[in-house]
Amino acid sequence: MKAVICGAGIAGLALAWWLERAGWEVLVVERAPERRGAGYMIDFFGPGYDAVERMGLLPRVRERARDVAGLRYRDGGGRVTGRLPYAAFQRLQDGRVLTMMRGDLEDVLFEALGPRVEIRHATSVEAVAEAAGHVAVTLTSGAVERADLLVGADGVHSRVRALVFGREERFLRYLGYHTAAYLFTDPEVAGCLGERTEMEMLEVPGAQAGVYRLGGDVCATVFAHRSPAGSVPEDARERLLEVYGGLGWLLPDVLAHCPPSPRLYYDEVAQIEMESWTRPRVALLGDACQAVSLLAGQGASMAVAAACVLAEELARDGDPVAAPLRYEARVAPAVRRKQRAGRRAADWFVPATRGRLRLRSALLRMAAVPSLTWVLKPVLTTPADRLSGLDPRLSR
Ligand SMILES: Cc1cc2nc3c(=O)[nH]c(=O)nc-3n(C[C@H](O)[C@H](O)[C@H](O)COP(=O)(O)OP(=O)(O)OC[C@H]3O[C@@H](n4cnc5c(N)ncnc54)[C@H](O)[C@@H]3O)c2cc1C
């Protein structure tokens, strides 16, 4: 059996891992000319955590986790206004939470792949044709691959989705925010952040900027701000300077390092909602079909778990027509719950007014007391935190 997977992100690499172990020949095509960089910090918990444990990769994922004690919030001038200690979050997740760079999780998955997975960079899918007994995938290189299954794991702006299911506008729900991230090296900023392991979050109504010292003089940033326009501005760097340029504390020094795209990651915050994301011999996976957005904080986790479910369904009867349908049916309810929760949590993560910022600070103070941690439960956990029925027979 042969699979073509479009996208060497977390979803694509996780599925490649499972399929290779099940004896498939796997070709992964990736648009980027080389392995992507570290990206941004993610909290990894819930179904994806369970899935990497089942894959036997939890020790390697743990090795790449960062020591983050929590979030420390500051106002526009740098005054500390509140803290979210990760101990509270850990308690809510029974200690099964890791904080890491997205790229580090991708690295672990990539390094675990064997020789039967071929990865072709600077390559995408040009056309897809369903044929009797196979799917014909024309690549941008001109090559035509005859496969049993094509999987679009190519993110929110999926090319496979556009080719097989239709235009992005039909499926993309814009949530009213833009987000950005980049890494930079600056001994002075790193020195000011010191050895503390809290992520510093500078925020004003409708916008927040996070800075974290990754190690040595390297720092990671993440930004999220309200924006009525969904489309990404032509000059993303300029937009970032416009929104955050007036804020104080370390931010002017941090912004001085802002690179142009593509080293600057900048995108709209959106969810992908589809009635159905499989066709005979074609399936979407990860953000391409189930993006929950950074506001829900479990996109990477859900992507790894969904890859596990798709692999399990393919292993059940080896039927690339029926298995994707069963995979979709198992994953869809959890995705919808998580998406609803993400939309509800938006105002918690980026409060729109000073009053709401103050309210959140008060809740954070309460949550720091162990017996009152439960006040955070509605925003930090949802019923979608587990995907049931992952089959242990697939573990190594
Ligand atoms: C700022 C931020 C914070 C986040 N925080 C968290 C968090 O705390 N916890 C969490 O679980 N999730 C978090 N997420 C979400 C998480 O990063 C995504 O859900 C996850 O990366 C999705 O993985 P994916 O493999 O489906 O898609 P992607 O990571 O988007 O990977 C898609 C891959 O496909 C490639 N590609 C794209 N287009 C094409 C094409 N046309 N042809 C070939 N290849 C293509 C891309 O280069 C990429 O390698 C966060 C996201 C953001 C932006």
PDB file of C-alpha atoms in Angstrom, residues 55-347:
ATOM      1  CA  MET A  55       3.919   5.588  20.002  1.00  0.00           C
ATOM      2  CA  GLY A  56       6.669   5.050  22.583  1.00  0.00           C
ATOM      3  CA  LEU A  57       7.954   8.558  21.887  1.00  0.00           C
ATOM      4  CA  LEU A  58       7.009  10.205  25.185  1.00  0.00           C
ATOM      5  CA  PRO A  59      10.558   9.985  26.645  1.00  0.00           C
ATOM      6  CA  ARG A  60      11.982  11.732  23.551  1.00  0.00           C
ATOM      7  CA  VAL A  61       9.234  14.353  23.601  1.00  0.00           C
ATOM      8  CA  ARG A  62       9.896  14.944  27.307  1.00  0.00           C
ATOM      9  CA  GLU A  63      13.595  15.504  26.579  1.00  0.00           C
ATOM     10  CA  ARG A  64      12.668  18.389  24.277  1.00  0.00           C
ATOM     11  CA  ALA A  65      10.183  19.985  26.692  1.00  0.00           C
ATOM     12  CA  ARG A  66      11.006  23.389  28.169  1.00  0.00           C
ATOM     13  CA  ASP A  67      11.020  24.254  31.804  1.00  0.00           C
ATOM     14  CA  VAL A  68       8.195  26.811  31.898  1.00  0.00           C
ATOM     15  CA  ALA A  69       6.965  27.734  35.354  1.00  0.00           C
ATOM     16  CA  GLY A  70       4.012  29.712  34.046  1.00  0.00           C
ATOM     17  CA  LEU A  71       2.883  32.980  32.516  1.00  0.00           C
ATOM     18  CA  ARG A  72       3.584  36.336  34.074  1.00  0.00           C
ATOM     19  CA  TYR A  73       1.275  39.106  32.849  1.00  0.00           C
ATOM     20  CA  ARG A  74       2.382  42.743  32.657  1.00  0.00           C
ATOM     21  CA  ASP A  75       0.542  45.874  31.615  1.00  0.00           C
ATOM     22  CA  GLY A  76       1.635  48.066  28.683  1.00  0.00           C
ATOM     23  CA  GLY A  77       4.213  49.770  30.872  1.00  0.00           C
ATOM     24  CA  GLY A  78       5.698  46.513  32.211  1.00  0.00           C
ATOM     25  CA  ARG A  79       4.082  46.432  35.679  1.00  0.00           C
ATOM     26  CA  VAL A  80       3.275  42.844  36.792  1.00  0.00           C
ATOM     27  CA  THR A  81      -0.510  42.373  36.946  1.00  0.00           C
ATOM     28  CA  GLY A  82      -0.947  38.626  37.403  1.00  0.00           C
ATOM     29  CA  ARG A  83       0.473  35.137  37.047  1.00  0.00           C
ATOM     30  CA  LEU A  84      -0.729  31.805  35.726  1.00  0.00           C
ATOM     31  CA  PRO A  85       1.429  29.225  37.494  1.00  0.00           C
ATOM     32  CA  TYR A  86       1.724  26.065  35.406  1.00  0.00           C
ATOM     33  CA  ALA A  87       1.448  24.062  38.600  1.00  0.00           C
ATOM     34  CA  ALA A  88      -2.278  24.902  38.476  1.00  0.00           C
ATOM     35  CA  PHE A  89      -2.496  23.735  34.857  1.00  0.00           C
ATOM     36  CA  GLN A  90      -0.503  20.579  35.687  1.00  0.00           C
ATOM     37  CA  ARG A  91      -2.925  19.752  38.499  1.00  0.00           C
ATOM     38  CA  LEU A  92      -5.889  20.030  36.113  1.00  0.00           C
ATOM     39  CA  GLN A  93      -4.174  17.655  33.635  1.00  0.00           C
ATOM     40  CA  ASP A  94      -2.857  15.147  36.224  1.00  0.00           C
ATOM     41  CA  GLY A  95       0.700  16.215  35.437  1.00  0.00           C
ATOM     42  CA  ARG A  96       0.382  15.166  31.782  1.00  0.00           C
ATOM     43  CA  VAL A  97       1.351  18.498  30.175  1.00  0.00           C
ATOM     44  CA  LEU A  98       4.544  19.450  28.344  1.00  0.00           C
ATOM     45  CA  THR A  99       5.514  22.886  27.089  1.00  0.00           C
ATOM     46  CA  MET A 100       7.740  22.867  24.033  1.00  0.00           C
ATOM     47  CA  MET A 101       8.522  24.529  20.727  1.00  0.00           C
ATOM     48  CA  ARG A 102       6.320  23.290  17.903  1.00  0.00           C
ATOM     49  CA  GLY A 103       9.472  22.579  15.884  1.00  0.00           C
ATOM     50  CA  ASP A 104      10.878  20.363  18.639  1.00  0.00           C
ATOM     51  CA  LEU A 105       7.804  18.130  18.486  1.00  0.00           C
ATOM     52  CA  GLU A 106       8.177  17.978  14.699  1.00  0.00           C
ATOM     53  CA  ASP A 107      11.857  17.033  15.148  1.00  0.00           C
ATOM     54  CA  VAL A 108      11.008  14.113  17.432  1.00  0.00           C
ATOM     55  CA  LEU A 109       8.471  12.781  14.930  1.00  0.00           C
ATOM     56  CA  PHE A 110      10.851  13.304  12.003  1.00  0.00           C
ATOM     57  CA  GLU A 111      13.771  11.600  13.752  1.00  0.00           C
ATOM     58  CA  ALA A 112      11.586   8.589  14.583  1.00  0.00           C
ATOM     59  CA  LEU A 113      10.796   7.898  10.919  1.00  0.00           C
ATOM     60  CA  GLY A 114      12.403   4.950   9.196  1.00  0.00           C
ATOM     61  CA  PRO A 115      13.763   4.494   5.659  1.00  0.00           C
ATOM     62  CA  ARG A 116      10.425   3.634   4.066  1.00  0.00           C
ATOM     63  CA  VAL A 117       9.293   7.247   4.422  1.00  0.00           C
ATOM     64  CA  GLU A 118      10.529   9.543   1.658  1.00  0.00           C
ATOM     65  CA  ILE A 119      10.265  13.303   2.240  1.00  0.00           C
ATOM     66  CA  ARG A 120      10.432  15.606  -0.787  1.00  0.00           C
ATOM     67  CA  HIS A 121      10.886  19.267   0.076  1.00  0.00           C
ATOM     68  CA  ALA A 122       9.984  22.230  -2.148  1.00  0.00           C
ATOM     69  CA  THR A 123       7.186  20.080  -3.541  1.00  0.00           C
ATOM     70  CA  SER A 124       3.423  20.287  -3.392  1.00  0.00           C
ATOM     71  CA  VAL A 125       0.360  18.748  -4.965  1.00  0.00           C
ATOM     72  CA  GLU A 126      -0.697  20.213  -8.299  1.00  0.00           C
ATOM     73  CA  ALA A 127      -3.696  18.041  -9.184  1.00  0.00           C
ATOM     74  CA  VAL A 128      -5.640  15.067  -7.879  1.00  0.00           C
ATOM     75  CA  ALA A 129      -7.616  12.558  -9.925  1.00  0.00           C
ATOM     76  CA  GLU A 130      -9.604   9.708  -8.486  1.00  0.00           C
ATOM     77  CA  ALA A 131      -9.218   6.594 -10.619  1.00  0.00           C
ATOM     78  CA  ALA A 132     -10.335   2.983 -10.426  1.00  0.00           C
ATOM     79  CA  GLY A 133      -8.466   1.389  -7.550  1.00  0.00           C
ATOM     80  CA  HIS A 134      -6.083   4.289  -6.895  1.00  0.00           C
ATOM     81  CA  VAL A 135      -5.673   8.045  -6.697  1.00  0.00           C
ATOM     82  CA  ALA A 136      -3.372   9.819  -9.165  1.00  0.00           C
ATOM     83  CA  VAL A 137      -1.491  12.689  -7.523  1.00  0.00           C
ATOM     84  CA  THR A 138       0.308  15.131  -9.817  1.00  0.00           C
ATOM     85  CA  LEU A 139       3.104  16.935  -7.984  1.00  0.00           C
ATOM     86  CA  THR A 140       4.443  20.419  -8.696  1.00  0.00           C
ATOM     87  CA  SER A 141       7.620  18.733  -9.953  1.00  0.00           C
ATOM     88  CA  GLY A 142       5.527  17.210 -12.745  1.00  0.00           C
ATOM     89  CA  ALA A 143       5.802  13.671 -11.360  1.00  0.00           C
ATOM     90  CA  VAL A 144       2.562  11.682 -11.125  1.00  0.00           C
ATOM     91  CA  GLU A 145       2.293   9.393  -8.092  1.00  0.00           C
ATOM     92  CA  ARG A 146      -0.168   6.500  -8.111  1.00  0.00           C
ATOM     93  CA  ALA A 147      -1.261   5.951  -4.519  1.00  0.00           C
ATOM     94  CA  ASP A 148      -3.837   4.044  -2.481  1.00  0.00           C
ATOM     95  CA  LEU A 149      -4.425   7.095  -0.286  1.00  0.00           C
ATOM     96  CA  LEU A 150      -3.747  10.840  -0.456  1.00  0.00           C
ATOM     97  CA  VAL A 151      -3.703  12.711   2.854  1.00  0.00           C
ATOM     98  CA  GLY A 152      -3.824  16.502   3.034  1.00  0.00           C
ATOM     99  CA  ALA A 153      -1.918  17.395   6.209  1.00  0.00           C
ATOM    100  CA  ASP A 154      -0.971  20.798   4.863  1.00  0.00           C
ATOM    101  CA  GLY A 155      -2.385  23.098   7.516  1.00  0.00           C
ATOM    102  CA  VAL A 156      -5.102  25.746   7.725  1.00  0.00           C
ATOM    103  CA  HIS A 157      -4.536  26.943   4.146  1.00  0.00           C
ATOM    104  CA  SER A 158      -4.502  23.403   2.748  1.00  0.00           C
ATOM    105  CA  ARG A 159      -3.850  22.935  -0.952  1.00  0.00           C
ATOM    106  CA  VAL A 160      -5.313  19.415  -0.994  1.00  0.00           C
ATOM    107  CA  ARG A 161      -8.513  20.750   0.586  1.00  0.00           C
ATOM    108  CA  ALA A 162      -8.776  23.427  -2.108  1.00  0.00           C
ATOM    109  CA  LEU A 163      -8.229  20.869  -4.878  1.00  0.00           C
ATOM    110  CA  VAL A 164     -10.598  18.197  -3.606  1.00  0.00           C
ATOM    111  CA  PHE A 165     -13.198  19.956  -1.414  1.00  0.00           C
ATOM    112  CA  GLY A 166     -13.368  23.569  -2.597  1.00  0.00           C
ATOM    113  CA  ARG A 167     -12.342  27.125  -1.853  1.00  0.00           C
ATOM    114  CA  GLU A 168     -10.956  28.060   1.563  1.00  0.00           C
ATOM    115  CA  GLU A 169     -13.663  30.691   2.209  1.00  0.00           C
ATOM    116  CA  ARG A 170     -16.254  27.910   2.483  1.00  0.00           C
ATOM    117  CA  PHE A 171     -14.514  26.371   5.482  1.00  0.00           C
ATOM    118  CA  LEU A 172     -12.507  29.058   7.254  1.00  0.00           C
ATOM    119  CA  ARG A 173     -14.087  30.749  10.262  1.00  0.00           C
ATOM    120  CA  TYR A 174     -12.060  33.845  11.100  1.00  0.00           C
ATOM    121  CA  LEU A 175     -11.986  34.447  14.866  1.00  0.00           C
ATOM    122  CA  GLY A 176     -11.092  38.146  14.845  1.00  0.00           C
ATOM    123  CA  TYR A 177      -7.377  37.904  15.764  1.00  0.00           C
ATOM    124  CA  HIS A 178      -4.026  37.868  14.044  1.00  0.00           C
ATOM    125  CA  THR A 179      -1.041  36.042  15.498  1.00  0.00           C
ATOM    126  CA  ALA A 180       2.691  36.245  14.922  1.00  0.00           C
ATOM    127  CA  ALA A 181       5.913  34.664  16.215  1.00  0.00           C
ATOM    128  CA  TYR A 182       9.658  34.818  15.659  1.00  0.00           C
ATOM    129  CA  LEU A 183      12.931  33.937  17.370  1.00  0.00           C
ATOM    130  CA  PHE A 184      15.787  36.338  17.956  1.00  0.00           C
ATOM    131  CA  THR A 185      19.159  36.458  19.676  1.00  0.00           C
ATOM    132  CA  ASP A 186      19.971  39.336  21.996  1.00  0.00           C
ATOM    133  CA  PRO A 187      22.251  39.011  25.050  1.00  0.00           C
ATOM    134  CA  GLU A 188      20.767  42.109  26.678  1.00  0.00           C
ATOM    135  CA  VAL A 189      17.115  41.062  26.375  1.00  0.00           C
ATOM    136  CA  ALA A 190      18.064  37.518  27.428  1.00  0.00           C
ATOM    137  CA  GLY A 191      19.938  38.996  30.376  1.00  0.00           C
ATOM    138  CA  CYS A 192      16.871  41.029  31.419  1.00  0.00           C
ATOM    139  CA  LEU A 193      14.698  37.902  31.235  1.00  0.00           C
ATOM    140  CA  GLY A 194      17.321  36.244  33.431  1.00  0.00           C
ATOM    141  CA  GLU A 195      17.110  32.624  34.515  1.00  0.00           C
ATOM    142  CA  ARG A 196      13.379  32.887  35.247  1.00  0.00           C
ATOM    143  CA  THR A 197      11.338  30.250  33.511  1.00  0.00           C
ATOM    144  CA  GLU A 198       8.109  32.215  33.282  1.00  0.00           C
ATOM    145  CA  MET A 199       6.872  33.406  29.912  1.00  0.00           C
ATOM    146  CA  GLU A 200       6.467  37.176  30.082  1.00  0.00           C
ATOM    147  CA  MET A 201       3.134  38.371  28.646  1.00  0.00           C
ATOM    148  CA  LEU A 202       2.815  42.100  28.033  1.00  0.00           C
ATOM    149  CA  GLU A 203      -0.779  43.047  27.342  1.00  0.00           C
ATOM    150  CA  VAL A 204      -3.204  45.854  26.721  1.00  0.00           C
ATOM    151  CA  PRO A 205      -6.892  45.495  25.808  1.00  0.00           C
ATOM    152  CA  GLY A 206      -7.065  43.526  22.560  1.00  0.00           C
ATOM    153  CA  ALA A 207      -3.358  42.706  22.213  1.00  0.00           C
ATOM    154  CA  GLN A 208      -0.709  40.633  23.937  1.00  0.00           C
ATOM    155  CA  ALA A 209       2.987  39.969  23.327  1.00  0.00           C
ATOM    156  CA  GLY A 210       4.806  37.033  24.925  1.00  0.00           C
ATOM    157  CA  VAL A 211       8.588  36.692  25.337  1.00  0.00           C
ATOM    158  CA  TYR A 212      10.446  33.652  26.655  1.00  0.00           C
ATOM    159  CA  ARG A 213      14.150  32.907  26.981  1.00  0.00           C
ATOM    160  CA  LEU A 214      14.767  29.638  25.155  1.00  0.00           C
ATOM    161  CA  GLY A 215      18.342  29.177  26.283  1.00  0.00           C
ATOM    162  CA  GLY A 216      21.573  31.119  25.955  1.00  0.00           C
ATOM    163  CA  ASP A 217      20.776  34.430  24.289  1.00  0.00           C
ATOM    164  CA  VAL A 218      17.949  33.054  22.144  1.00  0.00           C
ATOM    165  CA  CYS A 219      14.430  34.293  22.866  1.00  0.00           C
ATOM    166  CA  ALA A 220      11.051  33.252  21.447  1.00  0.00           C
ATOM    167  CA  THR A 221       8.105  35.579  20.933  1.00  0.00           C
ATOM    168  CA  VAL A 222       4.413  35.145  20.317  1.00  0.00           C
ATOM    169  CA  PHE A 223       1.851  37.861  19.565  1.00  0.00           C
ATOM    170  CA  ALA A 224      -1.946  37.902  19.327  1.00  0.00           C
ATOM    171  CA  HIS A 225      -4.105  40.939  18.643  1.00  0.00           C
ATOM    172  CA  ARG A 226      -7.629  41.711  17.597  1.00  0.00           C
ATOM    173  CA  SER A 227      -8.047  42.645  13.957  1.00  0.00           C
ATOM    174  CA  PRO A 228     -11.357  43.252  12.195  1.00  0.00           C
ATOM    175  CA  ALA A 229      -9.831  42.317   8.819  1.00  0.00           C
ATOM    176  CA  GLY A 230      -9.234  38.635   8.296  1.00  0.00           C
ATOM    177  CA  SER A 231      -6.671  38.865   5.528  1.00  0.00           C
ATOM    178  CA  VAL A 232      -3.011  39.023   6.434  1.00  0.00           C
ATOM    179  CA  PRO A 233      -1.432  42.445   5.729  1.00  0.00           C
ATOM    180  CA  GLU A 234       1.038  42.678   2.869  1.00  0.00           C
ATOM    181  CA  ASP A 235       3.775  43.867   5.209  1.00  0.00           C
ATOM    182  CA  ALA A 236       3.297  41.792   8.366  1.00  0.00           C
ATOM    183  CA  ARG A 237       6.361  43.230  10.080  1.00  0.00           C
ATOM    184  CA  GLU A 238       5.079  46.768   9.650  1.00  0.00           C
ATOM    185  CA  ARG A 239       1.699  45.740  11.060  1.00  0.00           C
ATOM    186  CA  LEU A 240       3.337  44.229  14.137  1.00  0.00           C
ATOM    187  CA  LEU A 241       5.299  47.422  14.744  1.00  0.00           C
ATOM    188  CA  GLU A 242       2.085  49.465  14.358  1.00  0.00           C
ATOM    189  CA  VAL A 243       0.163  47.397  16.922  1.00  0.00           C
ATOM    190  CA  TYR A 244       2.904  46.901  19.529  1.00  0.00           C
ATOM    191  CA  GLY A 245       5.333  49.764  18.836  1.00  0.00           C
ATOM    192  CA  GLY A 246       3.790  52.003  21.512  1.00  0.00           C
ATOM    193  CA  LEU A 247       4.160  49.484  24.346  1.00  0.00           C
ATOM    194  CA  GLY A 248       6.929  49.729  26.883  1.00  0.00           C
ATOM    195  CA  TRP A 249       9.095  47.427  29.041  1.00  0.00           C
ATOM    196  CA  LEU A 250      11.420  45.280  26.858  1.00  0.00           C
ATOM    197  CA  LEU A 251       9.176  45.402  23.835  1.00  0.00           C
ATOM    198  CA  PRO A 252      10.993  48.081  21.781  1.00  0.00           C
ATOM    199  CA  ASP A 253      14.176  45.932  21.970  1.00  0.00           C
ATOM    200  CA  VAL A 254      12.208  42.787  21.139  1.00  0.00           C
ATOM    201  CA  LEU A 255      10.523  44.445  18.140  1.00  0.00           C
ATOM    202  CA  ALA A 256      13.844  45.769  16.871  1.00  0.00           C
ATOM    203  CA  HIS A 257      14.650  42.137  15.990  1.00  0.00           C
ATOM    204  CA  CYS A 258      11.400  41.472  14.125  1.00  0.00           C
ATOM    205  CA  PRO A 259      12.401  39.829  10.820  1.00  0.00           C
ATOM    206  CA  PRO A 260      10.464  40.050   7.557  1.00  0.00           C
ATOM    207  CA  SER A 261       8.392  37.060   6.400  1.00  0.00           C
ATOM    208  CA  PRO A 262       8.958  34.138   6.077  1.00  0.00           C
ATOM    209  CA  ARG A 263      11.172  34.215   9.197  1.00  0.00           C
ATOM    210  CA  LEU A 264       8.303  36.130  10.795  1.00  0.00           C
ATOM    211  CA  TYR A 265       5.347  33.776  11.161  1.00  0.00           C
ATOM    212  CA  TYR A 266       2.135  35.808  10.777  1.00  0.00           C
ATOM    213  CA  ASP A 267      -1.363  34.500  10.156  1.00  0.00           C
ATOM    214  CA  GLU A 268      -5.002  35.038  10.923  1.00  0.00           C
ATOM    215  CA  VAL A 269      -6.441  33.053  13.846  1.00  0.00           C
ATOM    216  CA  ALA A 270      -9.063  30.795  12.332  1.00  0.00           C
ATOM    217  CA  GLN A 271     -10.864  27.514  12.643  1.00  0.00           C
ATOM    218  CA  ILE A 272     -11.610  25.110   9.802  1.00  0.00           C
ATOM    219  CA  GLU A 273     -15.135  23.750   9.861  1.00  0.00           C
ATOM    220  CA  MET A 274     -16.164  21.084   7.362  1.00  0.00           C
ATOM    221  CA  GLU A 275     -19.243  18.908   7.122  1.00  0.00           C
ATOM    222  CA  SER A 276     -17.026  16.161   5.781  1.00  0.00           C
ATOM    223  CA  TRP A 277     -13.281  15.913   5.166  1.00  0.00           C
ATOM    224  CA  THR A 278     -12.853  12.566   3.461  1.00  0.00           C
ATOM    225  CA  ARG A 279     -13.517  11.225  -0.028  1.00  0.00           C
ATOM    226  CA  PRO A 280     -12.728   7.762  -1.363  1.00  0.00           C
ATOM    227  CA  ARG A 281      -8.913   7.464  -1.069  1.00  0.00           C
ATOM    228  CA  VAL A 282      -8.516  11.079   0.105  1.00  0.00           C
ATOM    229  CA  ALA A 283      -8.479  12.330   3.701  1.00  0.00           C
ATOM    230  CA  LEU A 284      -7.591  15.600   5.374  1.00  0.00           C
ATOM    231  CA  LEU A 285      -5.739  15.551   8.689  1.00  0.00           C
ATOM    232  CA  GLY A 286      -4.779  18.069  11.379  1.00  0.00           C
ATOM    233  CA  ASP A 287      -5.352  21.791  10.896  1.00  0.00           C
ATOM    234  CA  ALA A 288      -6.354  21.214   7.256  1.00  0.00           C
ATOM    235  CA  CYS A 289      -9.742  19.939   8.424  1.00  0.00           C
ATOM    236  CA  GLN A 290      -9.955  20.409  12.190  1.00  0.00           C
ATOM    237  CA  ALA A 291      -8.052  23.592  13.087  1.00  0.00           C
ATOM    238  CA  VAL A 292      -9.217  24.624  16.534  1.00  0.00           C
ATOM    239  CA  SER A 293      -6.840  27.653  16.655  1.00  0.00           C
ATOM    240  CA  LEU A 294      -4.340  28.766  19.259  1.00  0.00           C
ATOM    241  CA  LEU A 295      -7.279  30.005  21.352  1.00  0.00           C
ATOM    242  CA  ALA A 296      -8.267  26.396  21.985  1.00  0.00           C
ATOM    243  CA  GLY A 297      -4.632  25.466  22.653  1.00  0.00           C
ATOM    244  CA  GLN A 298      -4.803  21.855  21.501  1.00  0.00           C
ATOM    245  CA  GLY A 299      -4.361  21.892  17.709  1.00  0.00           C
ATOM    246  CA  ALA A 300      -1.029  20.068  17.759  1.00  0.00           C
ATOM    247  CA  SER A 301      -2.310  17.584  20.285  1.00  0.00           C
ATOM    248  CA  MET A 302      -5.474  16.878  18.290  1.00  0.00           C
ATOM    249  CA  ALA A 303      -3.403  16.506  15.089  1.00  0.00           C
ATOM    250  CA  VAL A 304      -1.192  13.773  16.604  1.00  0.00           C
ATOM    251  CA  ALA A 305      -4.220  12.001  18.053  1.00  0.00           C
ATOM    252  CA  ALA A 306      -6.173  12.173  14.798  1.00  0.00           C
ATOM    253  CA  ALA A 307      -3.196  10.667  12.920  1.00  0.00           C
ATOM    254  CA  CYS A 308      -3.313   7.783  15.378  1.00  0.00           C
ATOM    255  CA  VAL A 309      -7.045   7.283  14.809  1.00  0.00           C
ATOM    256  CA  LEU A 310      -6.678   7.345  10.993  1.00  0.00           C
ATOM    257  CA  ALA A 311      -3.838   4.805  11.188  1.00  0.00           C
ATOM    258  CA  GLU A 312      -5.880   2.597  13.466  1.00  0.00           C
ATOM    259  CA  GLU A 313      -8.863   2.627  11.102  1.00  0.00           C
ATOM    260  CA  LEU A 314      -6.600   1.842   8.114  1.00  0.00           C
ATOM    261  CA  ALA A 315      -5.078  -1.055  10.048  1.00  0.00           C
ATOM    262  CA  ARG A 316      -8.525  -2.463  10.852  1.00  0.00           C
ATOM    263  CA  ASP A 317      -9.292  -3.652   7.304  1.00  0.00           C
ATOM    264  CA  GLY A 318      -6.759  -1.930   5.020  1.00  0.00           C
ATOM    265  CA  ASP A 319      -9.596  -0.303   3.105  1.00  0.00           C
ATOM    266  CA  PRO A 320      -8.586   3.216   2.000  1.00  0.00           C
ATOM    267  CA  VAL A 321     -12.176   3.979   1.008  1.00  0.00           C
ATOM    268  CA  ALA A 322     -14.042   2.968   4.187  1.00  0.00           C
ATOM    269  CA  ALA A 323     -11.329   3.649   6.789  1.00  0.00           C
ATOM    270  CA  PRO A 324     -11.176   7.439   6.253  1.00  0.00           C
ATOM    271  CA  LEU A 325     -14.943   7.648   6.814  1.00  0.00           C
ATOM    272  CA  ARG A 326     -14.678   5.795  10.133  1.00  0.00           C
ATOM    273  CA  TYR A 327     -11.738   7.998  11.167  1.00  0.00           C
ATOM    274  CA  GLU A 328     -13.756  11.131  10.441  1.00  0.00           C
ATOM    275  CA  ALA A 329     -16.751   9.856  12.396  1.00  0.00           C
ATOM    276  CA  ARG A 330     -14.573   9.170  15.449  1.00  0.00           C
ATOM    277  CA  VAL A 331     -12.698  12.462  15.409  1.00  0.00           C
ATOM    278  CA  ALA A 332     -15.405  14.956  14.373  1.00  0.00           C
ATOM    279  CA  PRO A 333     -17.386  15.194  17.649  1.00  0.00           C
ATOM    280  CA  ALA A 334     -14.261  15.951  19.698  1.00  0.00           C
ATOM    281  CA  VAL A 335     -13.127  18.550  17.155  1.00  0.00           C
ATOM    282  CA  ARG A 336     -16.476  20.343  17.249  1.00  0.00           C
ATOM    283  CA  ARG A 337     -16.501  20.448  21.047  1.00  0.00           C
ATOM    284  CA  LYS A 338     -12.967  21.799  21.122  1.00  0.00           C
ATOM    285  CA  GLN A 339     -13.752  24.426  18.486  1.00  0.00           C
ATOM    286  CA  ARG A 340     -16.745  25.678  20.469  1.00  0.00           C
ATOM    287  CA  ALA A 341     -14.598  25.854  23.596  1.00  0.00           C
ATOM    288  CA  GLY A 342     -11.900  27.756  21.690  1.00  0.00           C
ATOM    289  CA  ARG A 343     -14.378  30.394  20.566  1.00  0.00           C
ATOM    290  CA  ARG A 344     -15.686  30.785  24.103  1.00  0.00           C
ATOM    291  CA  ALA A 345     -12.144  31.121  25.499  1.00  0.00           C
ATOM    292  CA  ALA A 346     -11.083  33.905  23.108  1.00  0.00           C
ATOM    293  CA  ASP A 347     -11.883  36.734  25.467  1.00  0.00           C
TER     294      ASP A 347
END
